[in-house]
Amino acid sequence: MPFLTTPVRRRQRKGSTQVDIGVVFQLDPPARRVVELAQRAEAYGFSHVWSFDSHLLWQEPYVIYSAILAATERVIVGPMVTNPGTRDVTVTASTFATLNELYGDRTVCGIGRGDSARRTLGLPPGTIAELREAVGVIRALANGREATYRGAELHFPWVKESSALEVWVAAYGPKALQLTGEVGDGFILQLADLDIAAWMIEHVRRAAEQAGRDPSEIKFCVAAPAYVGDDLAHQRDQTRWFGGMVGNHIADIVERYGDRGAVPHALTEYIKGRKSYDYASHGRAGNPHTEFVTDEIVDRFCVLGPPQAHIEKLTRLRELGVDQFAVYLQHDDMEHTLAAYGETIIPALRALG
């Protein structure tokens, strides 16, 4: 398939009620299977193909992104999420700019403070200040503008200013939500609880308004496991790992801010039985450190059940202002869920407008 040289514009217009559907892969070998799944996702109407970015646990994402982009025509690719600690931000910017030049502005940079990529190295997550700087430097350099980094004025002379990389910030805590509203092109929330999503989105919108920005310019992406089928007990067991992963982030926030006010009470309440976390099982079904995650939490955080249940929950997320739902596809029935979205759920959501 030839490289695309004409930019593919993907920004939604203000007031759009359409919700995009993305998919999130772990990059386990063989890499070719991920590329094939990405091709299938595009054929089914998925808008984005995301992946984890944790180099000790999975394969190198940017190599695989290039293969996906070469094998597809429309899907947008990016990490969910990278961080400014394990990758130099100027290298990250150059990588995105190169992919966009080759394939026509078909990347998005999801970024956060860093979890598994840093903790598996024995490092804590980065700081809010580092994240703020990274957002500005990556976006400026990748889009052909100057940036100040470590006291130096930097510029990629080969990047055209018509480049259109967006930087979406993953956040849970109050300072990260504030930063997202102030500087992010998008907000990534990794859970599909309706009440918590409404709370988080409102905080990002308020931060944007306080910074003099138009909140409607920020994309809102909810990412969570989705499993289509009728065996709810099995689906819960296969996606319970997600509550453990989210709990790991929330535990950091509670340790820093206490258990009142920094995040919704529903989040601080459910992690009270949490004891530890095993990164060797990060993001995988059967994670042994998820006993504290109840069925109720799995149902709230994930999207489970027959197709109609998915359509109903995603419609409610859209009503909250969510622009994209990204399907974490880490369970034992990936192909069927991918097909159910492509053949039933995505067409139904489009029909609803």
XYZ file of C-alpha atoms in Angstrom:
353
model
C 0.000 0.000 0.000
C 1.542 3.385 -0.969
C 2.314 5.992 1.650
C -0.286 8.718 2.066
C 1.052 12.211 1.467
C -2.168 14.181 1.851
C -2.998 14.939 5.499
C -6.003 13.048 6.807
C -7.927 15.548 8.929
C -9.733 13.930 11.817
C -10.836 16.721 14.118
C -14.520 16.602 14.905
C -16.517 19.756 14.407
C -17.993 21.532 17.393
C -21.384 20.192 18.277
C -20.783 16.770 16.707
C -22.793 14.031 18.382
C -20.911 11.172 16.728
C -18.757 9.021 18.990
C -15.629 7.426 17.546
C -14.694 3.890 18.527
C -11.035 3.036 19.010
C -9.274 -0.151 20.083
C -6.323 -0.630 22.440
C -3.879 -3.517 21.987
C -1.086 -4.933 24.073
C 1.930 -5.506 21.856
C 2.595 -9.163 22.504
C 4.374 -11.069 19.744
C 3.865 -11.868 17.003
C 3.718 -8.226 15.940
C 2.195 -9.216 12.622
C -0.977 -10.318 14.427
C -1.411 -6.830 15.884
C -1.078 -5.381 12.382
C -3.680 -7.828 11.097
C -6.061 -6.963 13.933
C -5.556 -3.270 13.158
C -6.458 -3.897 9.518
C -9.579 -5.730 10.658
C -10.457 -2.878 13.016
C -10.232 -0.361 10.177
C -12.467 -2.525 7.990
C -14.996 -2.646 10.849
C -15.068 1.148 11.140
C -12.842 1.737 14.164
C -11.284 5.214 14.069
C -8.190 4.706 16.253
C -5.707 1.961 17.044
C -3.928 2.514 20.344
C -1.415 0.452 22.283
C 0.281 0.254 25.649
C 3.795 1.765 25.773
C 5.840 -0.175 28.316
C 9.055 -1.423 26.776
C 9.961 -4.058 29.381
C 6.544 -5.713 29.172
C 5.687 -5.472 25.463
C 7.183 -4.892 22.043
C 8.231 -1.482 20.730
C 5.087 0.440 19.686
C 6.500 2.888 17.165
C 7.920 0.129 14.982
C 4.513 -1.528 14.955
C 2.723 1.792 14.340
C 4.691 2.225 11.142
C 3.660 -1.235 9.981
C 0.006 -0.551 10.867
C -0.001 2.765 9.038
C 1.560 1.192 5.954
C -1.090 -1.535 5.943
C -4.113 0.751 6.469
C -5.557 3.937 5.015
C -7.581 5.734 7.672
C -7.017 4.617 11.259
C -5.129 6.925 13.587
C -2.479 5.323 15.803
C -0.862 6.285 19.069
C 0.178 5.194 22.563
C -2.210 4.871 25.478
C -0.016 6.128 26.925
C 3.616 7.185 26.616
C 5.446 9.267 29.224
C 8.235 11.870 29.326
C 10.528 9.770 31.524
C 11.412 6.665 29.552
C 11.512 8.479 26.188
C 13.234 11.776 25.551
C 10.519 14.179 24.471
C 12.483 15.464 21.471
C 12.841 11.902 20.174
C 9.132 11.318 20.748
C 8.316 14.475 18.799
C 10.616 13.462 15.944
C 9.065 10.001 15.794
C 5.526 11.351 15.513
C 6.558 13.980 12.968
C 8.222 11.321 10.835
C 5.194 9.030 10.950
C 2.927 11.939 10.042
C 5.129 12.927 7.108
C 5.052 9.366 5.804
C 1.390 8.630 6.351
C -0.492 11.936 6.373
C -1.151 13.126 9.940
C -2.486 9.804 11.208
C -1.020 9.775 14.700
C -2.042 11.040 18.123
C 0.163 11.248 21.198
C -1.455 9.941 24.368
C 0.740 10.821 27.340
C 0.730 10.592 31.118
C 3.103 10.665 34.073
C 4.109 7.045 33.511
C 3.061 3.890 35.328
C 4.247 0.441 34.245
C 6.963 1.786 31.922
C 8.605 3.550 34.864
C 7.713 1.302 37.786
C 9.196 -1.775 36.111
C 12.470 0.184 36.076
C 12.137 0.921 39.779
C 11.152 4.537 39.126
C 8.118 6.496 40.356
C 5.761 8.283 37.950
C 7.032 11.607 36.634
C 5.971 14.966 37.955
C 3.174 17.211 36.766
C 5.762 19.809 35.774
C 7.555 17.271 33.571
C 4.276 16.257 31.980
C 3.298 19.859 31.296
C 6.638 20.563 29.646
C 6.423 17.387 27.576
C 2.997 18.271 26.176
C 4.247 21.645 24.988
C 7.571 20.465 23.589
C 6.218 17.413 21.743
C 3.321 19.320 20.194
C 5.434 22.305 19.145
C 8.322 20.358 17.619
C 6.138 17.748 15.907
C 4.063 20.522 14.325
C 7.000 22.500 12.968
C 7.233 25.152 15.676
C 10.042 26.151 18.027
C 10.243 24.888 21.601
C 12.475 25.625 24.554
C 13.806 22.480 26.206
C 16.552 22.290 28.840
C 17.427 25.885 28.111
C 17.899 25.394 24.375
C 15.760 26.754 21.543
C 14.889 23.786 19.342
C 13.264 23.361 15.959
C 12.891 20.582 13.379
C 13.645 22.336 10.052
C 12.166 19.445 8.072
C 8.696 19.555 9.673
C 5.983 21.591 7.955
C 3.754 23.768 10.122
C 0.757 22.123 8.469
C 1.443 19.017 10.565
C -1.405 18.327 12.997
C -0.255 16.153 15.886
C -2.550 16.361 18.902
C -1.426 15.515 22.440
C -4.038 13.894 24.681
C -3.363 13.658 28.416
C -4.307 10.695 30.609
C -5.295 11.834 34.081
C -7.096 10.913 37.306
C -5.750 13.235 40.008
C -6.658 16.901 40.544
C -3.401 18.423 39.301
C -3.312 16.223 36.220
C -6.942 17.069 35.438
C -6.120 20.755 35.819
C -3.151 20.413 33.480
C -5.291 18.574 30.932
C -7.823 21.374 30.818
C -5.093 23.982 30.544
C -2.901 22.463 27.821
C -4.252 19.144 26.492
C -5.812 18.630 23.079
C -7.658 15.694 24.573
C -8.400 13.951 27.847
C -8.006 10.181 28.261
C -9.989 8.661 31.124
C -9.268 5.008 31.689
C -12.602 3.797 33.071
C -16.198 3.809 31.844
C -18.106 4.575 35.043
C -20.752 7.107 34.058
C -20.788 9.122 37.289
C -17.008 9.258 37.582
C -16.660 10.172 33.909
C -19.092 13.059 34.371
C -17.116 14.276 37.416
C -13.768 14.082 35.610
C -14.992 15.691 32.400
C -16.517 18.571 34.363
C -13.223 19.201 36.144
C -11.312 19.283 32.847
C -13.868 21.622 31.297
C -13.718 23.943 34.294
C -9.904 24.031 34.128
C -10.080 24.877 30.433
C -12.493 27.742 31.078
C -10.295 29.091 33.863
C -7.345 29.024 31.463
C -9.313 30.993 28.874
C -9.771 28.020 26.563
C -12.906 26.794 24.826
C -13.722 23.462 26.532
C -15.444 22.220 23.384
C -12.042 22.132 21.663
C -10.872 19.336 23.987
C -11.524 15.753 22.885
C -12.800 13.408 25.590
C -11.793 9.769 25.296
C -13.001 7.043 27.648
C -10.993 3.813 27.501
C -12.047 0.572 29.185
C -12.339 -3.155 28.551
C -15.305 -4.196 26.433
C -16.446 -7.792 26.065
C -19.499 -8.728 24.017
C -21.441 -11.833 25.038
C -24.007 -13.337 27.361
C -21.827 -15.012 30.019
C -21.496 -12.050 32.351
C -19.698 -13.992 35.090
C -16.976 -15.046 32.651
C -16.708 -11.543 31.216
C -16.210 -10.140 34.708
C -13.442 -12.614 35.470
C -11.712 -11.755 32.210
C -11.819 -7.990 32.812
C -11.346 -7.789 36.593
C -7.684 -6.925 35.966
C -8.792 -3.463 34.889
C -10.072 -2.559 38.348
C -6.680 -3.549 39.707
C -4.882 -1.357 37.189
C -7.082 1.650 37.912
C -6.723 1.024 41.627
C -2.972 1.280 41.292
C -3.332 4.832 39.980
C -5.929 5.785 42.578
C -3.761 4.468 45.408
C -1.088 6.986 44.408
C -3.624 9.818 44.552
C -4.967 8.738 47.934
C -1.438 8.476 49.307
C -0.738 12.028 48.195
C -4.047 13.779 48.888
C -5.924 11.560 51.307
C -9.275 9.955 50.617
C -11.517 13.006 50.524
C -12.187 15.348 47.633
C -9.222 14.771 45.311
C -11.126 12.158 43.296
C -14.721 10.880 43.560
C -15.539 8.926 46.710
C -16.455 5.889 44.608
C -12.813 5.587 43.571
C -11.266 5.966 47.010
C -13.842 3.612 48.539
C -13.273 0.637 46.270
C -9.492 0.423 46.803
C -9.718 0.028 50.592
C -9.130 -3.708 50.289
C -6.194 -3.301 47.915
C -2.945 -4.826 49.185
C -0.401 -4.926 46.353
C 0.047 -5.055 42.599
C 2.009 -7.360 40.297
C 3.347 -5.684 37.159
C 4.248 -9.081 35.740
C 0.482 -9.493 35.191
C -0.195 -5.862 34.281
C -3.197 -5.523 32.002
C -3.836 -9.254 31.805
C -6.754 -11.476 32.706
C -6.010 -13.527 35.795
C -3.981 -10.828 37.539
C -3.576 -12.293 41.069
C -3.893 -8.959 42.865
C -7.485 -8.080 42.017
C -9.402 -9.812 44.816
C -10.583 -6.430 46.103
C -12.294 -5.602 42.778
C -15.984 -6.464 43.164
C -18.392 -7.461 40.423
C -20.095 -4.091 40.854
C -16.844 -2.246 40.130
C -16.162 -4.405 37.061
C -19.645 -3.643 35.721
C -19.234 0.074 36.336
C -15.692 0.424 35.003
C -16.079 -1.831 31.942
C -18.619 -2.331 29.153
C -19.967 -5.883 29.254
C -22.935 -7.931 28.089
C -24.765 -8.345 24.774
C -24.497 -5.721 22.017
C -27.504 -3.715 23.220
C -25.882 -3.190 26.634
C -22.830 -1.709 24.910
C -24.961 0.530 22.709
C -26.863 1.843 25.728
C -23.791 2.592 27.828
C -21.867 4.194 24.985
C -24.882 6.333 24.153
C -24.901 7.590 27.737
C -21.176 8.321 27.564
C -21.764 10.278 24.379
C -24.418 12.320 26.178
C -21.747 13.273 28.740
C -19.606 14.689 25.936
C -17.375 11.701 25.227
C -15.942 11.890 21.695
C -14.334 8.455 21.632
C -14.675 5.136 23.403
C -11.487 3.074 23.156
C -11.983 -0.666 23.634
C -9.353 -2.385 25.754
C -9.241 -5.737 23.993
C -7.392 -7.810 26.591
C -9.441 -10.951 27.117
C -10.019 -14.405 25.628
C -12.516 -13.436 22.909
C -10.864 -10.574 21.054
C -11.976 -11.472 17.542
C -15.643 -11.917 18.444
C -15.820 -8.617 20.353
C -14.039 -6.801 17.509
C -16.514 -8.266 15.022
C -19.534 -7.491 17.215
C -18.476 -3.860 17.386
C -17.877 -3.671 13.646
C -21.018 -5.503 12.568
C -23.530 -4.352 15.181
C -22.444 -1.740 17.722
C -20.656 0.809 15.537
C -23.434 0.828 12.891
C -26.066 1.209 15.636
C -24.239 4.168 17.189
C -23.908 5.819 13.789
C -27.594 5.339 13.163
C -28.342 7.138 16.411
C -26.447 10.148 15.085
